[in-house]
Amino acid sequence: MATKKTSKEEIIKESVKLFKLKGYYNTSMADIAKACGLLKGSIYHHFENKDAIGVSSLTYIHDFFVKEVYSIAYKTHLPVTERIELFIQKIDDYFLHSEGGCLFGNLALELASEKLSFTQVIKEDFEAWEEALAFMLKEKYSDKEAMVLAKEYVALTQGSIMMMNLHNNSEQYLQVGQKIISLLKEES
Amino acid sequence: MATKKTSKEEIIKESVKLFKLKGYYNTSMADIAKACGLLKGSIYHHFENKDAIGVSSLTYIHDFFVKEVYSIAYKTHLPVTERIELFIQKIDDYFLHSEGGCLFGNLALELASEKLSFTQVIKEDFEAWEEALAFMLKEKYSDKEAMVLAKEYVALTQGSIMMMNLHNNSEQYLQVGQKIISLLKEES
Amino acid sequence: MATKKTSKEEIIKESVKLFKLKGYYNTSMADIAKACGLLKGSIYHHFENKDAIGVSSLTYIHDFFVKEVYSIAYKTHLPVTERIELFIQKIDDYFLHSEGGCLFGNLALELASEKLSFTQVIKEDFEAWEEALAFMLKEKYSDKEAMVLAKEYVALTQGSIMMMNLHNNSEQYLQVGQKIISLLKEES
Amino acid sequence: MATKKTSKEEIIKESVKLFKLKGYYNTSMADIAKACGLLKGSIYHHFENKDAIGVSSLTYIHDFFVKEVYSIAYKTHLPVTERIELFIQKIDDYFLHSEGGCLFGNLALELASEKLSFTQVIKEDFEAWEEALAFMLKEKYSDKEAMVLAKEYVALTQGSIMMMNLHNNSEQYLQVGQKIISLLKEES
DNA sequence: AATGAATGAGAGTTCATTCAT
DNA sequence: TATGAATGAACTCTCATTCAT
């Protein structure tokens, strides 16, 4: 479903990389422009300002996760054990190859109290993630239990990405996915 | 004209608040100075540069946790159930009243790949936290299991603080501490 | 509100004037900008930093002297007496109308032990000057004598410019050129 | 005739060293204080401001030269050949061991058009130097010739110090003194 | 006399943004 | 659409100077 690969998308892709690695404030418009082979003035043909790039970057990643990952939870023609494994697989694939960790987590901590338009998208993503997980967990747990477990596992995943990022070491991270899977696979 | 006798510790305290709420790059020397009732130039009387304030802020909080929190784990004259409850109590007290979340977590995500002198202190703190937790868990679990659980709970705590911060809602956070306590209190 | 199309060369020309009159450290980026009708931030569009302006200024003057003055020495189709007169004429023309003296001499004394990239260009210029003079003097003197005389006359010229500058009086300076000419014109 | 070695003199001595090596504007009050083992605020007990240190430094060196060097010219109970040799000897002793060159020459070029109180002292020194030399040269040359030669040799000395300083090489400098001596010693 | 905290101006530099070409 | 020159505000940091202690 890859779309036109417009310049706009290229700018977003490069911005995502930079925001993850360098942070939002520490990434300049010149950094973004350089990464795209442009001059900084030229970016304003595509985005109104830096914040617009920030929001678009978050939305871009959010859309990817909704379409490619969270949607898996709702493919009820597949058994839930298969769905949860696919779900975790996709998430692991993404974060184990994502230099700089998770854009949502990073910007959540850097900008939480300052840029409300950003936190809005971040919250929406985390909620979609939690709901998708909870939807699957409800096959075995009560609605309330499922939601609590889902929230816990999203938080744990974010904390693990933070540690993985800090230590440049993915060992610990991997066990998170397996724990989630086992929540549904273990015989009760 | 002159003399207000601002101490290094005062500057650090104000900086910690600002760094947590606004982030590192988004906090200016003028912001810090203003919070201390000084002009921006005056801060350089106390700190060589902004990075020195950053490292000192991290070290200040780290020292507090080592002395006031992590040390509890090693007070072996107390029963482990009492120690873990005190330990969690102290951590909860801190983070439930800490506007802007956890300085270590926030700066870890904002600066991980950019300021190695910062990540050094952050790593040290997380390791001290993990070791203190593991030390208590070893009363009931193998050395290896204890360390795995400790790492998991530190990550989970960080992730929970992130969510609490994002949603301005402490509900979910509180259950993390209780889960850790129950790891040691439940009859096996 | 933009666009005045200031060229690099314009900035260099104004900088040379200012550096000669006020010295390097005492000339601010704002001074340079103002002389060019710009704001200080705008200069960074043309030069990476102040030192780059300094080196470019020295190089600009050096290139002028190489092309317009020192080259005269090597126009061997002209008799040496004509060459030396032209050579001295050009140098006099320059320094008698150069407010603030000689950029090379001034910056040599202000920055000799601090900015090695500057002293490099300054040395190169003085050496080119000495070699050009020596090349002409070799028509009447041995290689060694010619070089000694050349070095002496460059030093004397620099000292004379210093005095001319200090006293706002060109009398003494003018005799230096005549002495050099007479070195080649007098019957031995 | 060494006087009380007051703090004031110490500050001047350190300032002279720093001004010669780093230039006037590039030497901060903190630099001077540090060199004296003081804090920068303390200097203001001895000097009203930085310019006062600058003028005092120039005057200090000027007084030294008047008393120890230029005075030699007027000791008419000695033969002029002995006087000129002593004179040159003293000057060579000074400049061959003077890191950073000549304070008068350096500040002349850095501050000529900016600090008139400085140029005043500098001019006075150079004039005293020229007059002392001329006084001796008058034994063999007309008044006018003597003055012209004296001015020429002071300028040449300054130019030579500049080159010596720039190249970190004293070879060429030494011949200047000998040339002056030979002006009086050669049989006509 | 010396200290050390503070000042206030200004240094060099960066940055998001604008806009004529 | 892209460029590149310019803006103006803000940034980190330095400096000469002041003054209560």
mmCIF file of N, CA and C in Angstrom, chain B residues 35-81:
data_model
loop_
_atom_site.group_PDB
_atom_site.id
_atom_site.type_symbol
_atom_site.label_atom_id
_atom_site.label_comp_id
_atom_site.label_asym_id
_atom_site.label_seq_id
_atom_site.Cartn_x
_atom_site.Cartn_y
_atom_site.Cartn_z
ATOM 1 N N ALA B 35 14.445 31.356 37.754
ATOM 2 C CA ALA B 35 13.870 30.544 38.838
ATOM 3 C C ALA B 35 14.645 30.748 40.138
ATOM 4 N N CYS B 36 15.905 31.127 40.037
ATOM 5 C CA CYS B 36 16.742 31.335 41.226
ATOM 6 C C CYS B 36 16.807 32.819 41.607
ATOM 7 N N GLY B 37 16.129 33.665 40.870
ATOM 8 C CA GLY B 37 16.192 35.094 41.149
ATOM 9 C C GLY B 37 17.527 35.709 40.749
ATOM 10 N N LEU B 38 18.127 35.165 39.725
ATOM 11 C CA LEU B 38 19.421 35.698 39.266
ATOM 12 C C LEU B 38 19.320 36.120 37.808
ATOM 13 N N LEU B 39 20.393 36.710 37.326
ATOM 14 C CA LEU B 39 20.521 36.957 35.892
ATOM 15 C C LEU B 39 21.363 35.842 35.301
ATOM 16 N N LYS B 40 21.158 35.614 34.023
ATOM 17 C CA LYS B 40 21.765 34.414 33.445
ATOM 18 C C LYS B 40 23.281 34.358 33.620
ATOM 19 N N GLY B 41 23.927 35.497 33.513
ATOM 20 C CA GLY B 41 25.379 35.483 33.666
ATOM 21 C C GLY B 41 25.839 35.028 35.039
ATOM 22 N N SER B 42 25.017 35.275 36.036
ATOM 23 C CA SER B 42 25.436 34.993 37.417
ATOM 24 C C SER B 42 25.583 33.506 37.702
ATOM 25 N N ILE B 43 24.878 32.709 36.950
ATOM 26 C CA ILE B 43 24.938 31.261 37.179
ATOM 27 C C ILE B 43 26.342 30.727 36.954
ATOM 28 N N TYR B 44 27.065 31.371 36.063
ATOM 29 C CA TYR B 44 28.401 30.882 35.730
ATOM 30 C C TYR B 44 29.379 31.080 36.873
ATOM 31 N N HIS B 45 28.955 31.798 37.886
ATOM 32 C CA HIS B 45 29.752 31.870 39.091
ATOM 33 C C HIS B 45 29.744 30.525 39.822
ATOM 34 N N HIS B 46 28.692 29.757 39.620
ATOM 35 C CA HIS B 46 28.508 28.513 40.371
ATOM 36 C C HIS B 46 28.766 27.267 39.530
ATOM 37 N N PHE B 47 28.505 27.368 38.254
ATOM 38 C CA PHE B 47 28.702 26.211 37.369
ATOM 39 C C PHE B 47 29.409 26.658 36.109
ATOM 40 N N GLU B 48 30.285 25.791 35.657
ATOM 41 C CA GLU B 48 31.092 26.142 34.492
ATOM 42 C C GLU B 48 30.233 26.326 33.251
ATOM 43 N N ASN B 49 29.254 25.451 33.082
ATOM 44 C CA ASN B 49 28.388 25.565 31.912
ATOM 45 C C ASN B 49 27.108 24.773 32.150
ATOM 46 N N LYS B 50 26.261 24.777 31.138
ATOM 47 C CA LYS B 50 24.952 24.146 31.297
ATOM 48 C C LYS B 50 25.084 22.642 31.522
ATOM 49 N N ASP B 51 25.967 22.009 30.800
ATOM 50 C CA ASP B 51 26.148 20.573 30.989
ATOM 51 C C ASP B 51 26.534 20.240 32.428
ATOM 52 N N ALA B 52 27.346 21.088 33.026
ATOM 53 C CA ALA B 52 27.736 20.846 34.423
ATOM 54 C C ALA B 52 26.510 20.879 35.322
ATOM 55 N N ILE B 53 25.573 21.766 35.024
ATOM 56 C CA ILE B 53 24.331 21.794 35.802
ATOM 57 C C ILE B 53 23.544 20.513 35.562
ATOM 58 N N GLY B 54 23.528 20.062 34.318
ATOM 59 C CA GLY B 54 22.814 18.830 34.000
ATOM 60 C C GLY B 54 23.376 17.645 34.753
ATOM 61 N N VAL B 55 24.688 17.473 34.682
ATOM 62 C CA VAL B 55 25.307 16.334 35.372
ATOM 63 C C VAL B 55 25.119 16.465 36.880
ATOM 64 N N SER B 56 25.295 17.672 37.399
ATOM 65 C CA SER B 56 25.123 17.865 38.844
ATOM 66 C C SER B 56 23.691 17.565 39.274
ATOM 67 N N SER B 57 22.738 17.914 38.441
ATOM 68 C CA SER B 57 21.338 17.649 38.766
ATOM 69 C C SER B 57 21.096 16.150 38.851
ATOM 70 N N LEU B 58 21.611 15.429 37.868
ATOM 71 C CA LEU B 58 21.445 13.973 37.880
ATOM 72 C C LEU B 58 22.126 13.374 39.103
ATOM 73 N N THR B 59 23.339 13.823 39.369
ATOM 74 C CA THR B 59 24.095 13.275 40.499
ATOM 75 C C THR B 59 23.394 13.583 41.818
ATOM 76 N N TYR B 60 22.812 14.776 41.899
ATOM 77 C CA TYR B 60 22.112 15.174 43.113
ATOM 78 C C TYR B 60 20.946 14.224 43.409
ATOM 79 N N ILE B 61 20.154 13.962 42.384
ATOM 80 C CA ILE B 61 19.009 13.055 42.563
ATOM 81 C C ILE B 61 19.503 11.627 42.815
ATOM 82 N N HIS B 62 20.517 11.239 42.100
ATOM 83 C CA HIS B 62 21.079 9.900 42.308
ATOM 84 C C HIS B 62 21.543 9.733 43.756
ATOM 85 N N ASP B 63 22.257 10.708 44.259
ATOM 86 C CA ASP B 63 22.751 10.631 45.638
ATOM 87 C C ASP B 63 21.587 10.530 46.628
ATOM 88 N N PHE B 64 20.541 11.316 46.351
ATOM 89 C CA PHE B 64 19.359 11.242 47.216
ATOM 90 C C PHE B 64 18.797 9.829 47.240
ATOM 91 N N PHE B 65 18.644 9.237 46.077
ATOM 92 C CA PHE B 65 18.056 7.887 46.026
ATOM 93 C C PHE B 65 18.962 6.850 46.683
ATOM 94 N N VAL B 66 20.251 6.978 46.460
ATOM 95 C CA VAL B 66 21.178 6.018 47.087
ATOM 96 C C VAL B 66 21.069 6.106 48.598
ATOM 97 N N LYS B 67 21.088 7.328 49.107
ATOM 98 C CA LYS B 67 21.105 7.499 50.557
ATOM 99 C C LYS B 67 19.744 7.200 51.189
ATOM 100 N N GLU B 68 18.697 7.682 50.568
ATOM 101 C CA GLU B 68 17.379 7.621 51.201
ATOM 102 C C GLU B 68 16.556 6.410 50.791
ATOM 103 N N VAL B 69 16.839 5.831 49.655
ATOM 104 C CA VAL B 69 15.967 4.755 49.170
ATOM 105 C C VAL B 69 16.710 3.435 49.011
ATOM 106 N N TYR B 70 17.689 3.419 48.109
ATOM 107 C CA TYR B 70 18.329 2.137 47.812
ATOM 108 C C TYR B 70 18.968 1.525 49.059
ATOM 109 N N SER B 71 19.458 2.365 49.941
ATOM 110 C CA SER B 71 20.117 1.883 51.165
ATOM 111 C C SER B 71 19.178 1.026 52.024
ATOM 112 N N ILE B 72 17.890 1.306 51.917
ATOM 113 C CA ILE B 72 16.929 0.543 52.721
ATOM 114 C C ILE B 72 17.058 -0.957 52.464
ATOM 115 N N ALA B 73 17.327 -1.297 51.214
ATOM 116 C CA ALA B 73 17.402 -2.718 50.847
ATOM 117 C C ALA B 73 18.435 -3.471 51.681
ATOM 118 N N TYR B 74 19.463 -2.743 52.100
ATOM 119 C CA TYR B 74 20.588 -3.415 52.760
ATOM 120 C C TYR B 74 20.507 -3.378 54.280
ATOM 121 N N LYS B 75 19.432 -2.828 54.821
ATOM 122 C CA LYS B 75 19.266 -2.799 56.287
ATOM 123 C C LYS B 75 18.789 -4.164 56.760
ATOM 124 N N THR B 76 19.712 -5.094 56.783
ATOM 125 C CA THR B 76 19.324 -6.499 56.966
ATOM 126 C C THR B 76 18.857 -6.819 58.382
ATOM 127 N N HIS B 77 18.949 -5.845 59.266
ATOM 128 C CA HIS B 77 18.393 -6.099 60.600
ATOM 129 C C HIS B 77 16.864 -6.041 60.569
ATOM 130 N N LEU B 78 16.308 -5.513 59.485
ATOM 131 C CA LEU B 78 14.843 -5.502 59.326
ATOM 132 C C LEU B 78 14.416 -6.682 58.456
ATOM 133 N N PRO B 79 13.224 -7.202 58.685
ATOM 134 C CA PRO B 79 12.738 -8.280 57.824
ATOM 135 C C PRO B 79 12.537 -7.766 56.401
ATOM 136 N N VAL B 80 12.727 -8.639 55.451
ATOM 137 C CA VAL B 80 12.688 -8.214 54.057
ATOM 138 C C VAL B 80 11.322 -7.646 53.671
ATOM 139 N N THR B 81 10.259 -8.179 54.263
ATOM 140 C CA THR B 81 8.929 -7.652 53.914
ATOM 141 C C THR B 81 8.792 -6.191 54.339
#
